[in-house]
Amino acid sequence: MRNSYLVFGQPLIEEAEIEEVVKSLRAAWLGTGPKVAEFETRIASYKGSSHAVAVNSCTAGLHLACLALALGPGDEVIVPAMTFAATVNSVIHAGATPVLVDVEPDTFNIDPEQVRRAITPRTKAIMPVHFAGRACNMDALLSLAQQHGLKIIEDCAHAIETEYRGRKAGTIGDCGILSFYATKNIVTGEGGMVLTSDDEIAARIKILALHGMSKDAWKRFSDAGYNHYDVVEVGFKYNMMDLQAAIGMHQITRVEAYWIKRLRVWEQYDRAFADLPVSRPARPDPESRHGLHLYTLLIDETASRVSRDQFVSELHRRNIGTGVHYRAIPVHPVYQRLFGWAPSDYPVADAIGRTTVSLPLSAKLTDKDVSDVIEAVQEVIRSPH
Ligand SMILES: Cc1ncc(COP(=O)(O)O)c(C=O)c1O
C-alpha cells in the first residue's frame, strides 16, 4: 500500500509559473494588470475566440454571461440535472429560472430530446455542460436554439481542450466559460474565462466584472497615470488578479502536453479495468475531441459487490483520493425546496449520481501513482473470472 496520500486532482505546477508569481510579488502588482491581459490573449488564441475575458471563477463567468445575454426574471434557462451546483446557481443569481432536464446515460451530457420537451414560450437559453470533457451534441442543441430563438451558454469548466466536430468548445454558442479551479486541466487556483465572438457582450462582461466601472479602469493605478472612471452599471467584484494569471499564462503553453499525459493514464485505466464488473467511460466520439477531464467509473453495487461509497472509503483507506462528480442536482435540499425537483424525475442523472466515482487523472501523476490506483481498484473490485 502507498505510504503517502494521493490527493485527487492535484495540479502540475512548474518552475515558470512559480517564477512568474514571484516576479509579480516583487513588482508588487498583485491585482488585475498586464498578466491578466496576456493570459486573455493566450486563451483567445488557443481557443480561436475573438474575445476572452478573465474572471475570478467559472461561476462568476456563467453569472455574467447570463446577465450580458439579458437573462433575468421570467426567463427560463434549461440546464442538465447532472452538473455541479454552480451551473444552476448562476442562472438563479441572474434572477432567471433554471429548468432541469435529464442527461444521456452513456455521455452524461444534456439530452437534446429532453431539452426539446422542456422548451416553453418563456425559455430563453440552454446551458449545456461538456461533461468530463466530452462534447455535447451541439448540432442538435444549435438546431433547437435556432428554431426557438434561444441563446446558448456553454459551461466549459471541464472542456478546455474539447472540440465538437472540428469546432472548439466554448466558441460554438453565444458564450463559453472555462474554469481554472485547482483541480482543472490547467489552473490558476481560482479563475475563469468567458469566450465570445460578440464585441458588445465582451465589453459588458468586462465592465460588470469590475464594479461596473468604465473601460480599462484597472489601469487607473498603472504607470500610464491616473484617469477618472465612471461607474456605468451596478457591477460585481469578479476580476482576475495578475497573481492568478501569472500561473495560467504558463499553464496554457502546456495544455496539449498535459492532455497527452492524461490520455496515457486514461488508456492505462481503460486496459486495466476492462475485465472488472464496473462501467468505464463511453468511448470518445471519433468525430470530436474529448477534453479528458474526468475518468469516471460507475460502481453498481449488485454487479461490483461493493457500493460506490464503500469503494470511495476503501480507496481512501489505501491512501488514494477520489472524487464524486456529481450527486445529481435534484438530490440537494435547496433545489427541492425552491423548485420542487425530485431525483426520481431525473432517473439517469440520479443513477449516475449514486454510482459515479472519479479516479485521479492529472498531468502530475507519476507511473507509480497510476499503478497504485490500478492496484487499489483491482483489489477492491474483483474480476469475476
Ligand atoms: C460543470 C461545472 N461548472 C461550473 C463549475 C464552477 O467552476 P469554478 O469553480 O471555476 O467557479 C464547475 C467547477 O467545478 C463545474 O464542474
PDB file of C-alpha atoms in Angstrom, residues 36-297:
ATOM      1  CA  VAL A  36      -4.273  39.103 -16.986  1.00  0.00           C
ATOM      2  CA  ALA A  37      -4.263  40.780 -20.415  1.00  0.00           C
ATOM      3  CA  GLU A  38      -1.532  38.394 -21.583  1.00  0.00           C
ATOM      4  CA  PHE A  39      -3.388  35.342 -20.270  1.00  0.00           C
ATOM      5  CA  GLU A  40      -6.559  36.520 -22.054  1.00  0.00           C
ATOM      6  CA  THR A  41      -4.634  36.855 -25.329  1.00  0.00           C
ATOM      7  CA  ARG A  42      -3.140  33.368 -24.968  1.00  0.00           C
ATOM      8  CA  ILE A  43      -6.503  31.754 -24.209  1.00  0.00           C
ATOM      9  CA  ALA A  44      -8.226  33.612 -27.065  1.00  0.00           C
ATOM     10  CA  SER A  45      -5.532  32.397 -29.422  1.00  0.00           C
ATOM     11  CA  TYR A  46      -5.689  28.786 -28.157  1.00  0.00           C
ATOM     12  CA  LYS A  47      -9.476  28.727 -28.492  1.00  0.00           C
ATOM     13  CA  GLY A  48      -9.632  30.797 -31.704  1.00  0.00           C
ATOM     14  CA  SER A  49     -12.072  33.144 -29.973  1.00  0.00           C
ATOM     15  CA  SER A  50     -12.402  36.859 -30.800  1.00  0.00           C
ATOM     16  CA  HIS A  51     -12.677  37.690 -27.103  1.00  0.00           C
ATOM     17  CA  ALA A  52     -11.581  36.074 -23.845  1.00  0.00           C
ATOM     18  CA  VAL A  53     -12.466  37.955 -20.651  1.00  0.00           C
ATOM     19  CA  ALA A  54     -10.794  36.758 -17.453  1.00  0.00           C
ATOM     20  CA  VAL A  55     -12.835  36.497 -14.261  1.00  0.00           C
ATOM     21  CA  ASN A  56     -12.179  35.058 -10.818  1.00  0.00           C
ATOM     22  CA  SER A  57     -14.144  31.829 -11.386  1.00  0.00           C
ATOM     23  CA  CYS A  58     -16.182  29.972 -13.957  1.00  0.00           C
ATOM     24  CA  THR A  59     -19.194  30.522 -11.695  1.00  0.00           C
ATOM     25  CA  ALA A  60     -18.709  34.293 -11.952  1.00  0.00           C
ATOM     26  CA  GLY A  61     -18.351  33.974 -15.729  1.00  0.00           C
ATOM     27  CA  LEU A  62     -21.559  31.949 -16.034  1.00  0.00           C
ATOM     28  CA  HIS A  63     -23.394  34.557 -13.961  1.00  0.00           C
ATOM     29  CA  LEU A  64     -22.091  37.454 -16.062  1.00  0.00           C
ATOM     30  CA  ALA A  65     -22.833  35.601 -19.312  1.00  0.00           C
ATOM     31  CA  CYS A  66     -26.470  35.269 -18.178  1.00  0.00           C
ATOM     32  CA  LEU A  67     -26.617  38.991 -17.397  1.00  0.00           C
ATOM     33  CA  ALA A  68     -24.883  40.046 -20.611  1.00  0.00           C
ATOM     34  CA  LEU A  69     -27.338  37.921 -22.604  1.00  0.00           C
ATOM     35  CA  ALA A  70     -30.169  39.743 -20.796  1.00  0.00           C
ATOM     36  CA  LEU A  71     -31.490  36.664 -18.986  1.00  0.00           C
ATOM     37  CA  GLY A  72     -33.478  37.653 -15.929  1.00  0.00           C
ATOM     38  CA  PRO A  73     -36.775  37.371 -14.077  1.00  0.00           C
ATOM     39  CA  GLY A  74     -39.438  35.483 -16.016  1.00  0.00           C
ATOM     40  CA  ASP A  75     -36.886  33.804 -18.298  1.00  0.00           C
ATOM     41  CA  GLU A  76     -36.267  30.066 -18.243  1.00  0.00           C
ATOM     42  CA  VAL A  77     -32.836  28.567 -18.825  1.00  0.00           C
ATOM     43  CA  ILE A  78     -32.528  24.827 -19.492  1.00  0.00           C
ATOM     44  CA  VAL A  79     -29.728  23.135 -17.528  1.00  0.00           C
ATOM     45  CA  PRO A  80     -28.700  19.476 -17.117  1.00  0.00           C
ATOM     46  CA  ALA A  81     -29.546  17.540 -13.948  1.00  0.00           C
ATOM     47  CA  MET A  82     -26.014  16.105 -13.889  1.00  0.00           C
ATOM     48  CA  THR A  83     -23.672  19.015 -13.226  1.00  0.00           C
ATOM     49  CA  PHE A  84     -22.059  20.986 -10.441  1.00  0.00           C
ATOM     50  CA  ALA A  85     -24.269  23.344  -8.426  1.00  0.00           C
ATOM     51  CA  ALA A  86     -22.518  26.368  -9.989  1.00  0.00           C
ATOM     52  CA  THR A  87     -24.266  25.825 -13.337  1.00  0.00           C
ATOM     53  CA  VAL A  88     -27.707  26.069 -11.747  1.00  0.00           C
ATOM     54  CA  ASN A  89     -26.749  28.741  -9.209  1.00  0.00           C
ATOM     55  CA  SER A  90     -25.510  31.147 -11.895  1.00  0.00           C
ATOM     56  CA  VAL A  91     -28.956  31.126 -13.520  1.00  0.00           C
ATOM     57  CA  ILE A  92     -30.630  31.741 -10.156  1.00  0.00           C
ATOM     58  CA  HIS A  93     -28.200  34.572  -9.327  1.00  0.00           C
ATOM     59  CA  ALA A  94     -29.161  36.244 -12.615  1.00  0.00           C
ATOM     60  CA  GLY A  95     -32.797  36.165 -11.461  1.00  0.00           C
ATOM     61  CA  ALA A  96     -33.835  33.680 -14.164  1.00  0.00           C
ATOM     62  CA  THR A  97     -35.447  30.278 -13.570  1.00  0.00           C
ATOM     63  CA  PRO A  98     -33.436  27.114 -14.147  1.00  0.00           C
ATOM     64  CA  VAL A  99     -35.361  24.299 -15.830  1.00  0.00           C
ATOM     65  CA  LEU A 100     -33.761  20.943 -15.210  1.00  0.00           C
ATOM     66  CA  VAL A 101     -33.597  18.167 -17.809  1.00  0.00           C
ATOM     67  CA  ASP A 102     -32.118  14.684 -17.682  1.00  0.00           C
ATOM     68  CA  VAL A 103     -28.887  13.596 -19.358  1.00  0.00           C
ATOM     69  CA  GLU A 104     -27.886  10.786 -21.722  1.00  0.00           C
ATOM     70  CA  PRO A 105     -26.824   7.573 -19.944  1.00  0.00           C
ATOM     71  CA  ASP A 106     -23.668   6.987 -21.988  1.00  0.00           C
ATOM     72  CA  THR A 107     -22.263  10.529 -22.365  1.00  0.00           C
ATOM     73  CA  PHE A 108     -23.676  12.066 -19.129  1.00  0.00           C
ATOM     74  CA  ASN A 109     -24.432  15.117 -21.320  1.00  0.00           C
ATOM     75  CA  ILE A 110     -27.691  17.038 -21.641  1.00  0.00           C
ATOM     76  CA  ASP A 111     -30.194  15.072 -23.727  1.00  0.00           C
ATOM     77  CA  PRO A 112     -31.380  17.201 -26.685  1.00  0.00           C
ATOM     78  CA  GLU A 113     -34.705  15.335 -26.827  1.00  0.00           C
ATOM     79  CA  GLN A 114     -35.379  16.237 -23.180  1.00  0.00           C
ATOM     80  CA  VAL A 115     -34.378  19.829 -23.968  1.00  0.00           C
ATOM     81  CA  ARG A 116     -36.873  19.917 -26.820  1.00  0.00           C
ATOM     82  CA  ARG A 117     -39.648  18.740 -24.499  1.00  0.00           C
ATOM     83  CA  ALA A 118     -38.770  21.316 -21.851  1.00  0.00           C
ATOM     84  CA  ILE A 119     -38.997  24.358 -24.150  1.00  0.00           C
ATOM     85  CA  THR A 120     -41.835  26.761 -23.317  1.00  0.00           C
ATOM     86  CA  PRO A 121     -42.623  30.295 -24.530  1.00  0.00           C
ATOM     87  CA  ARG A 122     -40.537  31.547 -21.559  1.00  0.00           C
ATOM     88  CA  THR A 123     -37.398  29.586 -22.494  1.00  0.00           C
ATOM     89  CA  LYS A 124     -34.587  31.978 -23.408  1.00  0.00           C
ATOM     90  CA  ALA A 125     -31.426  29.892 -23.216  1.00  0.00           C
ATOM     91  CA  ILE A 126     -29.809  26.469 -22.895  1.00  0.00           C
ATOM     92  CA  MET A 127     -26.740  25.930 -20.711  1.00  0.00           C
ATOM     93  CA  PRO A 128     -25.074  22.688 -21.849  1.00  0.00           C
ATOM     94  CA  VAL A 129     -22.168  21.286 -19.835  1.00  0.00           C
ATOM     95  CA  HIS A 130     -19.494  19.378 -21.772  1.00  0.00           C
ATOM     96  CA  PHE A 131     -19.376  16.811 -19.010  1.00  0.00           C
ATOM     97  CA  ALA A 132     -15.983  15.370 -18.049  1.00  0.00           C
ATOM     98  CA  GLY A 133     -14.653  16.983 -21.249  1.00  0.00           C
ATOM     99  CA  ARG A 134     -16.949  15.137 -23.673  1.00  0.00           C
ATOM    100  CA  ALA A 135     -18.622  17.473 -26.175  1.00  0.00           C
ATOM    101  CA  CYS A 136     -22.404  17.760 -26.027  1.00  0.00           C
ATOM    102  CA  ASN A 137     -24.476  17.117 -29.147  1.00  0.00           C
ATOM    103  CA  MET A 138     -24.136  20.729 -30.269  1.00  0.00           C
ATOM    104  CA  ASP A 139     -25.735  20.231 -33.705  1.00  0.00           C
ATOM    105  CA  ALA A 140     -28.985  19.163 -32.052  1.00  0.00           C
ATOM    106  CA  LEU A 141     -28.808  21.979 -29.475  1.00  0.00           C
ATOM    107  CA  LEU A 142     -27.958  24.631 -32.087  1.00  0.00           C
ATOM    108  CA  SER A 143     -30.841  23.481 -34.216  1.00  0.00           C
ATOM    109  CA  LEU A 144     -33.266  23.783 -31.253  1.00  0.00           C
ATOM    110  CA  ALA A 145     -31.788  27.188 -30.388  1.00  0.00           C
ATOM    111  CA  GLN A 146     -32.282  28.388 -33.930  1.00  0.00           C
ATOM    112  CA  GLN A 147     -35.866  27.110 -34.152  1.00  0.00           C
ATOM    113  CA  HIS A 148     -36.875  28.722 -30.855  1.00  0.00           C
ATOM    114  CA  GLY A 149     -34.630  31.814 -30.792  1.00  0.00           C
ATOM    115  CA  LEU A 150     -32.630  30.645 -27.772  1.00  0.00           C
ATOM    116  CA  LYS A 151     -29.167  31.643 -26.570  1.00  0.00           C
ATOM    117  CA  ILE A 152     -26.557  29.004 -25.741  1.00  0.00           C
ATOM    118  CA  ILE A 153     -24.109  29.384 -22.850  1.00  0.00           C
ATOM    119  CA  GLU A 154     -21.570  26.543 -22.878  1.00  0.00           C
ATOM    120  CA  ASP A 155     -20.347  25.530 -19.438  1.00  0.00           C
ATOM    121  CA  CYS A 156     -16.773  24.599 -20.376  1.00  0.00           C
ATOM    122  CA  ALA A 157     -15.498  24.023 -16.828  1.00  0.00           C
ATOM    123  CA  HIS A 158     -14.320  20.557 -17.967  1.00  0.00           C
ATOM    124  CA  ALA A 159     -13.733  21.436 -21.596  1.00  0.00           C
ATOM    125  CA  ILE A 160     -10.584  23.436 -22.227  1.00  0.00           C
ATOM    126  CA  GLU A 161      -9.288  21.053 -24.929  1.00  0.00           C
ATOM    127  CA  THR A 162     -12.712  19.800 -26.066  1.00  0.00           C
ATOM    128  CA  GLU A 163     -13.724  20.106 -29.702  1.00  0.00           C
ATOM    129  CA  TYR A 164     -17.038  19.267 -31.322  1.00  0.00           C
ATOM    130  CA  ARG A 165     -16.705  18.179 -34.946  1.00  0.00           C
ATOM    131  CA  GLY A 166     -13.748  20.494 -35.517  1.00  0.00           C
ATOM    132  CA  ARG A 167     -15.150  23.436 -33.518  1.00  0.00           C
ATOM    133  CA  LYS A 168     -13.645  24.366 -30.177  1.00  0.00           C
ATOM    134  CA  ALA A 169     -15.950  24.049 -27.177  1.00  0.00           C
ATOM    135  CA  GLY A 170     -16.835  27.488 -25.884  1.00  0.00           C
ATOM    136  CA  THR A 171     -16.877  29.088 -29.333  1.00  0.00           C
ATOM    137  CA  ILE A 172     -19.999  27.316 -30.606  1.00  0.00           C
ATOM    138  CA  GLY A 173     -22.707  29.008 -28.524  1.00  0.00           C
ATOM    139  CA  ASP A 174     -23.113  32.699 -27.647  1.00  0.00           C
ATOM    140  CA  CYS A 175     -20.678  32.442 -24.731  1.00  0.00           C
ATOM    141  CA  GLY A 176     -18.448  29.693 -23.344  1.00  0.00           C
ATOM    142  CA  ILE A 177     -16.915  29.763 -19.879  1.00  0.00           C
ATOM    143  CA  LEU A 178     -13.743  27.989 -18.761  1.00  0.00           C
ATOM    144  CA  SER A 179     -12.645  27.152 -15.217  1.00  0.00           C
ATOM    145  CA  PHE A 180      -9.096  27.232 -13.901  1.00  0.00           C
ATOM    146  CA  TYR A 181     -10.033  25.960 -10.442  1.00  0.00           C
ATOM    147  CA  ALA A 182      -7.287  23.998  -8.658  1.00  0.00           C
ATOM    148  CA  THR A 183      -8.337  20.577  -9.967  1.00  0.00           C
ATOM    149  CA  LYS A 184      -8.966  21.569 -13.593  1.00  0.00           C
ATOM    150  CA  ASN A 185      -6.873  20.666 -16.653  1.00  0.00           C
ATOM    151  CA  ILE A 186      -4.969  23.936 -16.375  1.00  0.00           C
ATOM    152  CA  VAL A 187      -5.177  26.024 -13.236  1.00  0.00           C
ATOM    153  CA  THR A 188      -4.853  29.453 -11.669  1.00  0.00           C
ATOM    154  CA  GLY A 189      -6.085  28.340  -8.220  1.00  0.00           C
ATOM    155  CA  GLU A 190      -9.397  30.067  -8.690  1.00  0.00           C
ATOM    156  CA  GLY A 191     -10.198  31.576 -12.068  1.00  0.00           C
ATOM    157  CA  GLY A 192     -12.365  31.542 -15.147  1.00  0.00           C
ATOM    158  CA  MET A 193     -12.602  32.983 -18.657  1.00  0.00           C
ATOM    159  CA  VAL A 194     -15.583  33.981 -20.773  1.00  0.00           C
ATOM    160  CA  LEU A 195     -15.254  33.371 -24.520  1.00  0.00           C
ATOM    161  CA  THR A 196     -17.459  35.173 -27.013  1.00  0.00           C
ATOM    162  CA  SER A 197     -17.313  36.444 -30.564  1.00  0.00           C
ATOM    163  CA  ASP A 198     -19.627  39.356 -29.731  1.00  0.00           C
ATOM    164  CA  ASP A 199     -17.863  42.697 -29.102  1.00  0.00           C
ATOM    165  CA  GLU A 200     -20.700  44.157 -27.038  1.00  0.00           C
ATOM    166  CA  ILE A 201     -21.097  41.103 -24.806  1.00  0.00           C
ATOM    167  CA  ALA A 202     -17.351  41.024 -24.165  1.00  0.00           C
ATOM    168  CA  ALA A 203     -17.295  44.745 -23.294  1.00  0.00           C
ATOM    169  CA  ARG A 204     -20.312  44.393 -20.971  1.00  0.00           C
ATOM    170  CA  ILE A 205     -18.792  41.403 -19.157  1.00  0.00           C
ATOM    171  CA  LYS A 206     -15.523  43.326 -18.643  1.00  0.00           C
ATOM    172  CA  ILE A 207     -17.417  46.209 -17.083  1.00  0.00           C
ATOM    173  CA  LEU A 208     -19.671  44.009 -14.937  1.00  0.00           C
ATOM    174  CA  ALA A 209     -16.662  42.038 -13.669  1.00  0.00           C
ATOM    175  CA  LEU A 210     -15.070  45.154 -12.147  1.00  0.00           C
ATOM    176  CA  HIS A 211     -17.746  47.043 -10.189  1.00  0.00           C
ATOM    177  CA  GLY A 212     -19.396  48.375 -13.356  1.00  0.00           C
ATOM    178  CA  MET A 213     -16.508  50.799 -13.857  1.00  0.00           C
ATOM    179  CA  SER A 214     -15.959  52.149 -17.363  1.00  0.00           C
ATOM    180  CA  LYS A 215     -13.463  50.611 -19.736  1.00  0.00           C
ATOM    181  CA  ASP A 216      -9.915  49.823 -18.632  1.00  0.00           C
ATOM    182  CA  ALA A 217     -10.449  51.111 -15.097  1.00  0.00           C
ATOM    183  CA  TRP A 218      -7.920  48.502 -13.911  1.00  0.00           C
ATOM    184  CA  LYS A 219      -5.224  50.717 -15.415  1.00  0.00           C
ATOM    185  CA  ARG A 220      -6.044  53.591 -13.046  1.00  0.00           C
ATOM    186  CA  PHE A 221      -3.010  52.932 -10.828  1.00  0.00           C
ATOM    187  CA  SER A 222      -0.601  51.930 -13.612  1.00  0.00           C
ATOM    188  CA  ASP A 223       2.395  53.883 -14.928  1.00  0.00           C
ATOM    189  CA  ALA A 224       0.066  55.280 -17.624  1.00  0.00           C
ATOM    190  CA  GLY A 225      -1.101  57.740 -14.962  1.00  0.00           C
ATOM    191  CA  TYR A 226      -4.370  58.156 -13.123  1.00  0.00           C
ATOM    192  CA  ASN A 227      -7.544  58.552 -15.157  1.00  0.00           C
ATOM    193  CA  HIS A 228     -11.051  59.070 -13.828  1.00  0.00           C
ATOM    194  CA  TYR A 229     -13.577  56.348 -14.498  1.00  0.00           C
ATOM    195  CA  ASP A 230     -17.360  56.357 -14.460  1.00  0.00           C
ATOM    196  CA  VAL A 231     -19.458  53.725 -12.772  1.00  0.00           C
ATOM    197  CA  VAL A 232     -21.903  52.850 -15.538  1.00  0.00           C
ATOM    198  CA  GLU A 233     -23.536  49.712 -14.100  1.00  0.00           C
ATOM    199  CA  VAL A 234     -24.048  48.088 -10.712  1.00  0.00           C
ATOM    200  CA  GLY A 235     -21.250  45.589 -11.226  1.00  0.00           C
ATOM    201  CA  PHE A 236     -19.533  42.828  -9.303  1.00  0.00           C
ATOM    202  CA  LYS A 237     -16.051  42.108  -7.927  1.00  0.00           C
ATOM    203  CA  TYR A 238     -15.286  39.258 -10.281  1.00  0.00           C
ATOM    204  CA  ASN A 239     -11.940  40.317 -11.763  1.00  0.00           C
ATOM    205  CA  MET A 240      -8.930  38.015 -12.038  1.00  0.00           C
ATOM    206  CA  MET A 241      -5.643  39.014 -10.340  1.00  0.00           C
ATOM    207  CA  ASP A 242      -2.231  39.130 -12.022  1.00  0.00           C
ATOM    208  CA  LEU A 243      -1.101  36.663  -9.350  1.00  0.00           C
ATOM    209  CA  GLN A 244      -3.555  34.139 -10.795  1.00  0.00           C
ATOM    210  CA  ALA A 245      -2.818  34.981 -14.438  1.00  0.00           C
ATOM    211  CA  ALA A 246       0.908  34.552 -13.691  1.00  0.00           C
ATOM    212  CA  ILE A 247       0.154  30.859 -13.198  1.00  0.00           C
ATOM    213  CA  GLY A 248      -2.314  30.493 -16.071  1.00  0.00           C
ATOM    214  CA  MET A 249      -0.197  32.214 -18.744  1.00  0.00           C
ATOM    215  CA  HIS A 250       2.393  29.426 -18.383  1.00  0.00           C
ATOM    216  CA  GLN A 251      -0.060  26.600 -17.796  1.00  0.00           C
ATOM    217  CA  ILE A 252      -1.760  27.307 -21.142  1.00  0.00           C
ATOM    218  CA  THR A 253       1.505  26.755 -23.008  1.00  0.00           C
ATOM    219  CA  ARG A 254       1.471  23.135 -21.731  1.00  0.00           C
ATOM    220  CA  VAL A 255      -2.201  22.389 -22.210  1.00  0.00           C
ATOM    221  CA  GLU A 256      -1.551  19.955 -25.077  1.00  0.00           C
ATOM    222  CA  ALA A 257       1.344  18.193 -23.337  1.00  0.00           C
ATOM    223  CA  TYR A 258      -0.823  17.714 -20.231  1.00  0.00           C
ATOM    224  CA  TRP A 259      -3.679  16.362 -22.358  1.00  0.00           C
ATOM    225  CA  ILE A 260      -1.352  13.728 -23.827  1.00  0.00           C
ATOM    226  CA  LYS A 261      -0.198  12.749 -20.331  1.00  0.00           C
ATOM    227  CA  ARG A 262      -3.814  12.309 -19.227  1.00  0.00           C
ATOM    228  CA  LEU A 263      -4.575  10.332 -22.400  1.00  0.00           C
ATOM    229  CA  ARG A 264      -1.854   7.828 -21.437  1.00  0.00           C
ATOM    230  CA  VAL A 265      -3.306   7.470 -17.933  1.00  0.00           C
ATOM    231  CA  TRP A 266      -6.817   7.143 -19.391  1.00  0.00           C
ATOM    232  CA  GLU A 267      -5.663   4.341 -21.692  1.00  0.00           C
ATOM    233  CA  GLN A 268      -3.904   2.516 -18.850  1.00  0.00           C
ATOM    234  CA  TYR A 269      -7.044   2.684 -16.703  1.00  0.00           C
ATOM    235  CA  ASP A 270      -9.192   1.525 -19.602  1.00  0.00           C
ATOM    236  CA  ARG A 271      -6.989  -1.518 -20.218  1.00  0.00           C
ATOM    237  CA  ALA A 272      -6.622  -2.382 -16.540  1.00  0.00           C
ATOM    238  CA  PHE A 273     -10.344  -2.231 -15.766  1.00  0.00           C
ATOM    239  CA  ALA A 274     -11.648  -3.887 -18.939  1.00  0.00           C
ATOM    240  CA  ASP A 275     -12.499  -7.151 -17.146  1.00  0.00           C
ATOM    241  CA  LEU A 276     -13.873  -5.669 -13.934  1.00  0.00           C
ATOM    242  CA  PRO A 277     -17.611  -5.577 -13.217  1.00  0.00           C
ATOM    243  CA  VAL A 278     -17.775  -1.764 -13.436  1.00  0.00           C
ATOM    244  CA  SER A 279     -18.800   0.660 -16.204  1.00  0.00           C
ATOM    245  CA  ARG A 280     -15.940   2.559 -17.758  1.00  0.00           C
ATOM    246  CA  PRO A 281     -16.367   5.876 -19.613  1.00  0.00           C
ATOM    247  CA  ALA A 282     -18.038   5.503 -23.011  1.00  0.00           C
ATOM    248  CA  ARG A 283     -15.605   5.549 -25.925  1.00  0.00           C
ATOM    249  CA  PRO A 284     -14.784   9.068 -27.094  1.00  0.00           C
ATOM    250  CA  ASP A 285     -16.744  10.127 -30.187  1.00  0.00           C
ATOM    251  CA  PRO A 286     -14.277   9.738 -33.086  1.00  0.00           C
ATOM    252  CA  GLU A 287     -15.556  12.940 -34.736  1.00  0.00           C
ATOM    253  CA  SER A 288     -14.938  15.102 -31.662  1.00  0.00           C
ATOM    254  CA  ARG A 289     -12.135  15.649 -29.201  1.00  0.00           C
ATOM    255  CA  HIS A 290     -12.610  14.630 -25.582  1.00  0.00           C
ATOM    256  CA  GLY A 291     -11.064  17.005 -23.043  1.00  0.00           C
ATOM    257  CA  LEU A 292     -10.252  14.044 -20.741  1.00  0.00           C
ATOM    258  CA  HIS A 293     -11.017  15.950 -17.569  1.00  0.00           C
ATOM    259  CA  LEU A 294     -12.573  13.140 -15.526  1.00  0.00           C
ATOM    260  CA  TYR A 295     -12.120   9.374 -15.704  1.00  0.00           C
ATOM    261  CA  THR A 296     -15.272   8.069 -14.079  1.00  0.00           C
ATOM    262  CA  LEU A 297     -16.287   4.541 -13.163  1.00  0.00           C
TER     263      LEU A 297
END
